[in-house]
Coordinates of C-alpha atoms and ligand atoms in Angstrom, one line a residue:
M1499 CA 43.4 9.5 -31.0
I1500 CA 40.3 8.8 -28.9
T1501 CA 41.2 5.7 -26.9
V1502 CA 39.0 3.9 -24.5
N1503 CA 39.1 2.7 -21.1
E1504 CA 41.1 -0.6 -21.5
H1505 CA 39.5 -1.8 -17.9
Y1506 CA 36.4 -2.4 -19.6
A1507 CA 37.8 -4.9 -21.4
K1508 CA 38.8 -6.8 -18.2
L1509 CA 34.8 -7.5 -17.4
Q1510 CA 33.1 -10.6 -17.9
S1511 CA 30.1 -10.6 -20.0
S1512 CA 27.4 -10.9 -17.8
Y1513 CA 26.0 -13.9 -19.2
L1514 CA 24.0 -15.5 -16.4
F1515 CA 20.5 -13.7 -17.2
S1516 CA 21.1 -13.8 -20.9
T1517 CA 22.2 -17.6 -20.4
I1518 CA 19.0 -18.3 -18.5
A1519 CA 16.9 -16.5 -21.3
K1520 CA 18.4 -18.8 -23.8
K1521 CA 18.2 -22.0 -22.3
V1522 CA 14.4 -21.2 -21.8
Q1523 CA 14.1 -19.8 -25.0
D1524 CA 15.6 -23.1 -26.4
Y1525 CA 13.5 -25.3 -24.1
S1526 CA 10.3 -23.8 -25.2
T1527 CA 10.8 -23.9 -28.7
K1528 CA 11.5 -27.9 -28.5
N1529 CA 8.6 -28.0 -26.0
P1530 CA 5.8 -25.3 -26.8
D1531 CA 3.3 -26.8 -24.2
A1532 CA 5.4 -26.6 -21.7
Q1533 CA 3.9 -23.9 -19.2
I1534 CA 7.4 -22.9 -17.6
I1535 CA 7.3 -21.0 -14.3
K1536 CA 10.1 -18.3 -13.7
L1537 CA 11.5 -18.2 -10.0
G1538 CA 14.5 -16.8 -11.3
I1539 CA 14.7 -13.0 -11.6
G1540 CA 15.0 -10.8 -8.3
D1541 CA 12.2 -8.5 -9.6
V1542 CA 8.7 -8.0 -7.7
T1543 CA 5.5 -8.9 -9.3
R1544 CA 2.5 -7.7 -7.6
A1545 CA 1.2 -4.0 -8.5
L1546 CA 2.4 -0.8 -6.6
P1547 CA 0.5 -0.2 -2.9
Q1548 CA -2.7 1.7 -3.6
A1549 CA -1.3 4.5 -1.2
C1550 CA 1.4 5.1 -3.7
I1551 CA -1.1 5.2 -6.2
T1552 CA -3.2 7.7 -4.8
A1553 CA -0.5 10.0 -4.4
F1554 CA 1.3 9.3 -8.0
H1555 CA -2.0 10.5 -9.5
A1556 CA -2.5 13.5 -7.2
A1557 CA 1.3 14.8 -7.8
I1558 CA 0.5 14.4 -11.8
D1559 CA -2.3 16.4 -11.6
E1560 CA -0.1 18.7 -9.6
M1561 CA 2.2 18.9 -13.0
A1562 CA -0.7 19.8 -14.8
A1563 CA -1.7 23.1 -13.4
D1564 CA 0.9 26.3 -13.9
Q1565 CA 0.0 27.3 -10.0
S1566 CA 1.5 23.8 -8.7
F1567 CA 3.6 22.4 -11.6
K1568 CA 7.4 21.8 -10.4
G1569 CA 10.5 22.0 -12.7
Y1570 CA 13.9 21.0 -11.2
G1571 CA 13.6 19.9 -7.6
P1572 CA 16.5 19.5 -5.3
E1573 CA 19.2 17.2 -6.5
Q1574 CA 19.2 15.3 -3.1
G1575 CA 15.5 15.2 -3.1
Y1576 CA 12.9 17.1 -1.5
G1577 CA 12.5 17.7 2.2
F1578 CA 9.5 15.9 2.6
L1579 CA 10.9 12.5 1.6
R1580 CA 14.0 13.0 3.1
E1581 CA 12.3 13.7 6.3
A1582 CA 9.9 11.3 6.3
I1583 CA 12.8 8.5 5.8
A1584 CA 14.8 10.0 8.7
R1585 CA 12.0 9.5 10.9
H1586 CA 10.6 6.6 9.9
D1587 CA 13.2 4.3 9.1
F1588 CA 15.6 5.7 11.7
T1589 CA 14.8 8.2 14.3
D1590 CA 11.5 5.9 14.9
R1591 CA 13.9 2.8 15.3
G1592 CA 16.4 4.5 17.7
V1593 CA 18.8 5.8 15.4
S1594 CA 19.2 9.4 15.1
I1595 CA 19.9 10.0 10.9
D1596 CA 19.5 13.8 10.2
P1597 CA 17.0 14.3 7.0
T1598 CA 20.0 16.1 5.1
D1599 CA 21.9 13.0 5.4
V1600 CA 19.7 11.1 3.2
F1601 CA 20.1 11.4 -0.4
I1602 CA 17.1 10.4 -2.8
S1603 CA 17.9 8.7 -5.9
D1604 CA 16.8 6.7 -9.1
G1605 CA 18.0 3.5 -7.5
A1606 CA 20.6 1.5 -5.2
K1607 CA 22.1 -0.1 -8.0
C1608 CA 23.2 3.3 -9.4
D1609 CA 24.2 4.4 -5.7
T1610 CA 26.2 1.4 -4.9
G1611 CA 28.0 1.5 -8.0
N1612 CA 28.6 5.5 -8.3
I1613 CA 30.0 5.5 -4.8
Q1614 CA 33.5 4.1 -5.3
E1615 CA 33.9 7.2 -7.4
L1616 CA 35.0 8.9 -4.0
F1617 CA 37.9 6.5 -3.5
S1618 CA 41.5 6.8 -4.7
A1619 CA 42.2 4.4 -7.6
G1620 CA 44.9 2.2 -5.0
I1621 CA 42.4 1.1 -2.1
R1622 CA 41.8 -2.9 -1.4
V1623 CA 38.1 -3.9 -2.0
A1624 CA 36.6 -6.5 -0.4
V1625 CA 33.4 -8.2 -2.0
P1626 CA 31.1 -11.3 -0.8
D1627 CA 31.1 -14.5 -2.7
P1628 CA 28.2 -15.1 -4.1
V1629 CA 27.8 -11.4 -4.7
Y1630 CA 25.5 -8.6 -6.6
P1631 CA 27.7 -8.2 -9.6
V1632 CA 27.3 -4.3 -9.3
Y1633 CA 29.6 -4.0 -6.6
V1634 CA 32.3 -5.8 -8.7
D1635 CA 32.0 -4.5 -12.1
T1636 CA 31.9 -1.0 -10.8
N1637 CA 35.5 -1.6 -8.9
V1638 CA 36.9 -3.3 -12.6
M1639 CA 35.4 -0.2 -14.7
A1640 CA 37.6 2.2 -12.6
G1641 CA 40.6 0.0 -12.5
R1642 CA 40.6 -1.8 -9.2
T1643 CA 41.4 -5.0 -10.2
G1644 CA 43.3 -6.8 -12.3
F1645 CA 42.3 -9.6 -14.9
F1646 CA 39.9 -12.1 -14.5
T1647 CA 42.0 -15.7 -14.2
D1648 CA 40.4 -18.9 -12.5
G1649 CA 36.7 -17.2 -11.8
R1650 CA 38.1 -14.3 -10.0
Y1651 CA 39.6 -11.0 -10.0
E1652 CA 43.2 -10.2 -9.5
H1653 CA 43.6 -7.5 -6.4
L1654 CA 40.0 -8.2 -4.8
V1655 CA 39.9 -9.7 -1.7
Y1656 CA 36.7 -12.2 -1.7
L1657 CA 35.0 -12.9 1.3
D1658 CA 33.6 -16.5 1.2
S1659 CA 30.1 -16.8 2.3
T1660 CA 29.9 -20.6 2.7
E1661 CA 27.8 -23.7 4.2
E1662 CA 31.0 -23.9 6.8
N1663 CA 30.6 -20.4 7.6
N1664 CA 26.5 -20.4 7.6
F1665 CA 27.0 -17.8 4.7
L1666 CA 28.5 -15.0 6.8
P1667 CA 32.0 -14.4 5.8
G1668 CA 34.6 -14.0 8.2
L1669 CA 37.0 -10.8 8.5
P1670 CA 39.4 -10.8 5.6
H1671 CA 43.0 -12.1 6.2
S1672 CA 44.9 -9.3 4.3
P1673 CA 43.7 -5.7 5.3
V1674 CA 41.2 -4.1 3.2
D1675 CA 40.4 -0.3 2.9
L1676 CA 36.4 -0.6 1.7
I1677 CA 34.2 -3.6 2.2
Y1678 CA 30.9 -4.3 0.5
L1679 CA 28.0 -5.9 2.7
C1680 CA 24.6 -7.0 1.8
F1681 CA 21.8 -8.1 4.6
P1682 CA 19.3 -9.5 4.1
N1683 CA 21.7 -11.1 1.4
N1684 CA 21.1 -11.5 -2.3
P1685 CA 21.7 -14.4 -3.1
T1686 CA 22.1 -16.4 -0.5
G1687 CA 19.1 -14.7 1.9
Q1688 CA 21.0 -15.1 4.9
T1689 CA 20.5 -12.5 7.5
A1690 CA 23.3 -10.8 10.0
T1691 CA 22.7 -10.1 14.0
K1692 CA 23.8 -7.1 15.8
E1693 CA 27.1 -8.9 17.0
E1694 CA 27.6 -10.1 13.4
L1695 CA 27.4 -6.3 12.2
K1696 CA 29.6 -5.1 15.0
K1697 CA 32.7 -7.5 14.1
W1698 CA 32.8 -5.6 11.0
V1699 CA 32.2 -2.2 12.5
D1700 CA 35.1 -2.6 14.9
Y1701 CA 37.2 -3.9 12.1
A1702 CA 36.4 -0.9 10.1
H1703 CA 37.5 1.6 13.2
E1704 CA 40.8 -0.7 13.7
H1705 CA 41.9 -0.5 9.7
K1706 CA 40.4 2.9 9.1
A1707 CA 38.4 1.4 6.6
L1708 CA 34.6 1.9 5.3
I1709 CA 32.0 -0.1 5.1
L1710 CA 29.0 -0.1 2.2
F1711 CA 26.3 -1.5 3.6
D1712 CA 23.5 -2.6 0.9
A1713 CA 20.1 -2.5 2.7
A1714 CA 17.6 -3.1 0.1
Y1715 CA 15.9 -6.1 1.5
E1716 CA 15.3 -4.7 5.0
A1717 CA 11.7 -4.7 4.8
F1718 CA 11.8 -8.6 4.8
I1719 CA 13.1 -8.9 8.2
R1720 CA 10.3 -9.9 10.8
N1721 CA 13.2 -11.0 13.6
D1722 CA 12.8 -8.5 16.0
N1723 CA 16.1 -9.0 17.0
L1724 CA 18.2 -8.6 13.4
P1725 CA 19.0 -5.0 12.6
H1726 CA 17.6 -3.3 9.8
S1727 CA 20.1 -0.8 9.7
I1728 CA 24.4 -1.0 10.3
F1729 CA 23.6 2.4 12.2
E1730 CA 22.1 0.2 14.9
I1731 CA 25.6 -0.8 16.0
P1732 CA 27.3 2.0 18.0
G1733 CA 30.5 3.9 16.0
A1734 CA 28.6 2.7 12.9
K1735 CA 28.0 6.3 11.7
E1736 CA 31.7 7.0 11.2
V1737 CA 32.4 3.8 9.1
A1738 CA 29.6 3.1 7.2
I1739 CA 27.3 4.4 4.3
E1740 CA 24.1 2.5 4.0
F1741 CA 22.2 2.1 0.4
R1742 CA 18.3 1.7 0.3
S1743 CA 15.6 1.2 -2.3
F1744 CA 11.7 1.3 -2.5
S1745 CA 12.3 -1.4 -5.3
K1746 CA 12.0 -4.7 -3.3
T1747 CA 10.2 -2.6 0.0
A1748 CA 7.0 -1.0 -2.2
G1749 CA 7.4 -2.7 -5.9
F1750 CA 9.1 0.1 -7.3
T1751 CA 11.7 -1.8 -9.4
G1752 CA 10.1 0.0 -12.7
T1753 CA 9.0 3.3 -10.9
R1754 CA 12.4 4.0 -9.3
C1755 CA 13.3 5.6 -6.1
A1756 CA 16.0 4.8 -3.8
Y1757 CA 18.3 6.7 -0.9
T1758 CA 21.6 6.5 0.3
I1759 CA 22.5 7.7 4.0
V1760 CA 25.8 9.5 4.5
P1761 CA 26.0 10.1 8.3
E1762 CA 27.6 13.7 9.3
E1763 CA 30.3 11.7 10.7
C1764 CA 31.0 9.2 8.2
R1765 CA 35.0 9.8 7.0
A1766 CA 37.7 8.4 5.1
F1767 CA 41.0 9.8 4.7
N1768 CA 43.7 12.1 2.6
K1769 CA 46.9 10.8 1.8
D1770 CA 48.5 12.4 4.9
G1771 CA 46.1 10.5 7.0
E1772 CA 43.8 13.4 7.9
V1773 CA 40.0 12.9 8.4
V1774 CA 38.0 13.9 5.2
H1775 CA 33.9 13.4 5.8
L1776 CA 32.5 11.8 3.1
K1777 CA 29.1 13.5 3.1
P1778 CA 29.9 16.8 1.7
L1779 CA 31.9 14.4 -1.1
W1780 CA 28.8 12.2 -2.1
N1781 CA 26.7 15.7 -2.1
R1782 CA 29.2 17.1 -4.6
R1783 CA 29.0 14.0 -6.7
H1784 CA 25.2 13.7 -6.7
T1785 CA 24.5 17.5 -7.1
T1786 CA 26.9 17.4 -10.3
K1787 CA 25.7 14.5 -11.8
F1788 CA 22.1 13.7 -10.9
N1789 CA 19.1 16.0 -11.3
G1790 CA 16.7 14.3 -9.0
V1791 CA 14.0 11.9 -8.9
S1792 CA 10.6 13.2 -10.5
Y1793 CA 8.1 15.0 -8.4
P1794 CA 5.5 12.6 -8.7
V1795 CA 7.8 9.4 -7.9
Q1796 CA 8.7 11.0 -4.7
R1797 CA 5.5 11.7 -3.5
A1798 CA 4.8 8.3 -4.4
A1799 CA 7.7 7.1 -2.1
E1800 CA 6.5 9.5 0.5
A1801 CA 3.3 7.8 0.5
V1802 CA 4.6 4.4 1.7
F1803 CA 4.9 6.1 5.1
S1804 CA 1.8 6.9 5.8
S1805 CA -0.2 5.0 7.7
D1806 CA -2.1 3.1 4.8
G1807 CA 0.9 2.8 3.1
Q1808 CA 2.6 1.0 6.1
K1809 CA -0.3 -1.2 6.3
Q1810 CA 0.0 -2.1 2.2
V1811 CA 3.9 -2.5 2.2
K1812 CA 3.5 -5.0 4.9
E1813 CA 0.8 -7.0 3.4
L1814 CA 2.8 -6.8 0.1
I1815 CA 5.9 -8.0 1.9
D1816 CA 3.6 -10.7 3.9
F1817 CA 2.4 -12.1 0.8
Y1818 CA 6.4 -12.8 -1.0
L1819 CA 7.3 -13.8 2.6
E1820 CA 4.7 -16.6 2.8
N1821 CA 5.6 -17.7 -0.7
A1822 CA 9.3 -17.8 0.7
R1823 CA 8.3 -20.0 3.2
I1824 CA 6.2 -22.4 1.1
I1825 CA 9.6 -22.8 -0.9
R1826 CA 12.0 -23.3 1.8
E1827 CA 9.4 -25.7 3.8
R1828 CA 9.1 -27.8 0.3
M1829 CA 12.6 -27.8 -0.7
S1830 CA 13.7 -28.7 2.8
V1831 CA 10.9 -31.7 3.0
L1832 CA 12.7 -33.0 0.2
G1833 CA 15.9 -33.0 1.9
F1834 CA 17.5 -30.2 0.4
S1835 CA 19.3 -27.8 3.0
C1836 CA 18.1 -24.2 2.4
T1837 CA 19.2 -20.9 3.6
G1838 CA 16.9 -17.5 3.7
G1839 CA 13.5 -17.4 2.9
D1840 CA 12.6 -16.2 6.5
N1841 CA 13.6 -12.9 6.5
S1842 CA 14.4 -12.8 2.6
P1843 CA 12.5 -13.3 -0.5
Y1844 CA 15.6 -15.5 -1.8
I1845 CA 16.1 -19.3 -0.8
W1846 CA 19.5 -20.6 -1.4
I1847 CA 19.3 -24.3 -1.8
K1848 CA 22.3 -26.6 -1.9
T1849 CA 21.9 -29.1 -5.0
G1850 CA 24.3 -31.7 -4.4
Q1851 CA 25.7 -31.2 -8.2
D1852 CA 26.8 -28.6 -10.3
S1853 CA 24.4 -25.3 -10.2
W1854 CA 23.7 -25.4 -14.0
S1855 CA 23.3 -29.4 -14.2
F1856 CA 20.3 -28.6 -11.4
F1857 CA 19.0 -25.7 -13.1
D1858 CA 19.0 -27.8 -16.2
L1859 CA 17.1 -30.3 -14.4
L1860 CA 14.4 -28.5 -12.8
L1861 CA 13.7 -26.6 -16.2
A1862 CA 13.6 -30.1 -18.1
E1863 CA 11.7 -32.2 -15.6
A1864 CA 9.6 -29.5 -13.7
H1865 CA 9.4 -26.3 -16.2
V1866 CA 10.6 -24.2 -13.5
V1867 CA 13.2 -21.7 -13.7
C1868 CA 15.6 -20.8 -11.1
T1869 CA 18.9 -18.9 -11.0
P1870 CA 22.4 -21.0 -10.8
G1871 CA 24.3 -19.9 -7.6
S1872 CA 27.7 -20.4 -9.8
G1873 CA 26.7 -17.1 -11.7
F1874 CA 26.7 -15.1 -8.4
G1875 CA 30.5 -16.4 -7.9
S1876 CA 32.5 -19.3 -7.4
C1877 CA 31.4 -19.8 -3.7
G1878 CA 28.2 -20.2 -5.4
E1879 CA 28.6 -23.6 -7.6
G1880 CA 26.6 -26.3 -6.1
F1881 CA 23.6 -24.0 -5.1
I1882 CA 20.6 -22.3 -6.9
R1883 CA 18.6 -19.5 -5.8
I1884 CA 14.7 -19.6 -5.7
S1885 CA 12.9 -16.0 -5.9
A1886 CA 9.7 -15.7 -3.9
F1887 CA 8.4 -13.0 -6.1
N1888 CA 5.8 -14.7 -8.2
S1889 CA 1.8 -15.2 -7.4
R1890 CA 0.9 -17.7 -4.8
E1891 CA -0.6 -20.1 -7.8
N1892 CA 2.8 -20.2 -9.3
V1893 CA 4.5 -21.0 -6.4
N1894 CA 2.5 -24.2 -5.0
A1895 CA 2.1 -25.1 -9.0
A1896 CA 6.2 -24.9 -9.0
M1897 CA 6.7 -26.6 -5.9
D1898 CA 4.1 -29.6 -6.7
R1899 CA 6.2 -30.1 -10.1
I1900 CA 9.6 -29.8 -8.4
S1901 CA 8.2 -32.4 -5.6
G1902 CA 7.2 -34.9 -8.1
V1903 CA 10.1 -35.0 -10.2
L1904 CA 12.9 -34.9 -7.5
Ligands
LIG2216 C1 17.4 -5.2 -6.1 C2 18.8 -5.0 -5.4 C3 18.9 -3.6 -5.3 C4 18.0 -2.0 -5.5 O1 18.3 -1.7 -7.0 P1 17.0 -0.7 -7.6 O2 18.3 -0.1 -8.4 O3 17.1 0.3 -6.2 O4 16.3 -1.4 -8.1 C5 20.1 -3.0 -4.6 N1 20.9 -4.0 -4.1 C6 20.6 -5.5 -4.3 C7 21.4 -6.4 -3.7 C8 19.4 -5.5 -4.9 O5 19.1 -6.9 -5.1

């Protein structure tokens, strides 16, 4: 008899974005003239940088001739891209990362979801609340949690990110082995200083734990004092894996290219307490289950690091950051307390009522769609997330409308 993985039955249906879509649909049907502006979903809206497009086209032309055609490439990514990443993202910022520590993939979603395969079933896992749901659901599927009761999975350790701790969770009260962190954070937009990250690196050393650091939004950091990588913290290479993506940095959400850094030194332990390095394990998983990102996409990604590419990507992110500044400023003027939006595309707003009521209010009165914070975890209740990914015109119009009704 073929039986299913029963852990899947524990998963909560990811109702957040489908519920939003349904509410918007219902409202549009009843109010066909309403011009709805969507500031909800975390997807970019502007075209790929020209440098990427040029490289993309040239690489496709290479595929069109037998002499330059490429079949399977290295599963871990082409050397040209791994080297460009190691140099520009790390070595130039004073962090030595070997190109072979860089694993190219088709998304940070897959990588943050797949990485837990390397660890045993019995480990204790800590996740932030509110949270990017991938970290939670993949551990549920792997059987590392109990059932979902009272808004949380049993056996998971939740790291509360609240107004009281300025959305920077404290160390767990009970010991944990695996810790997911994301800065600049989705959904709160909060960033972490070096001192803040050092606290976690020290914890990981002390408790023989490992940190999974999601830096998908590092390109939005404009404050020079904030770290872009957890590897800027001394000692982090032994205890952390970092995830990055071209998705938000360079508009690659539909093109697909990301990378994971597993330093040579990075370790876990076997059941006898002996050190096991994680790089060979991840290499084995990656080469067994993945066959590489397409050559033209890797050439397009490489172009992000050219001097034209760097200028264009900066302009792209500056554009979204200006949207974020406008949203934050105008919501603040209305008396709302806001987090994020300065080194992040997300603004996390305290609503003074429950998340869905405020969502309904914005939709009905201002025809603006946001994301209810409660959809990201119980600590998100009472908050909404507004995203800066839209045109300037739409952002200004949305803020004018909100200002008119609140
Ligand atoms: C958008 C996002 C990613 C990137 O995912 P890709 O699969 O690379 O597009 C990763 N982590 C978080 C928290 C995100 O919001």
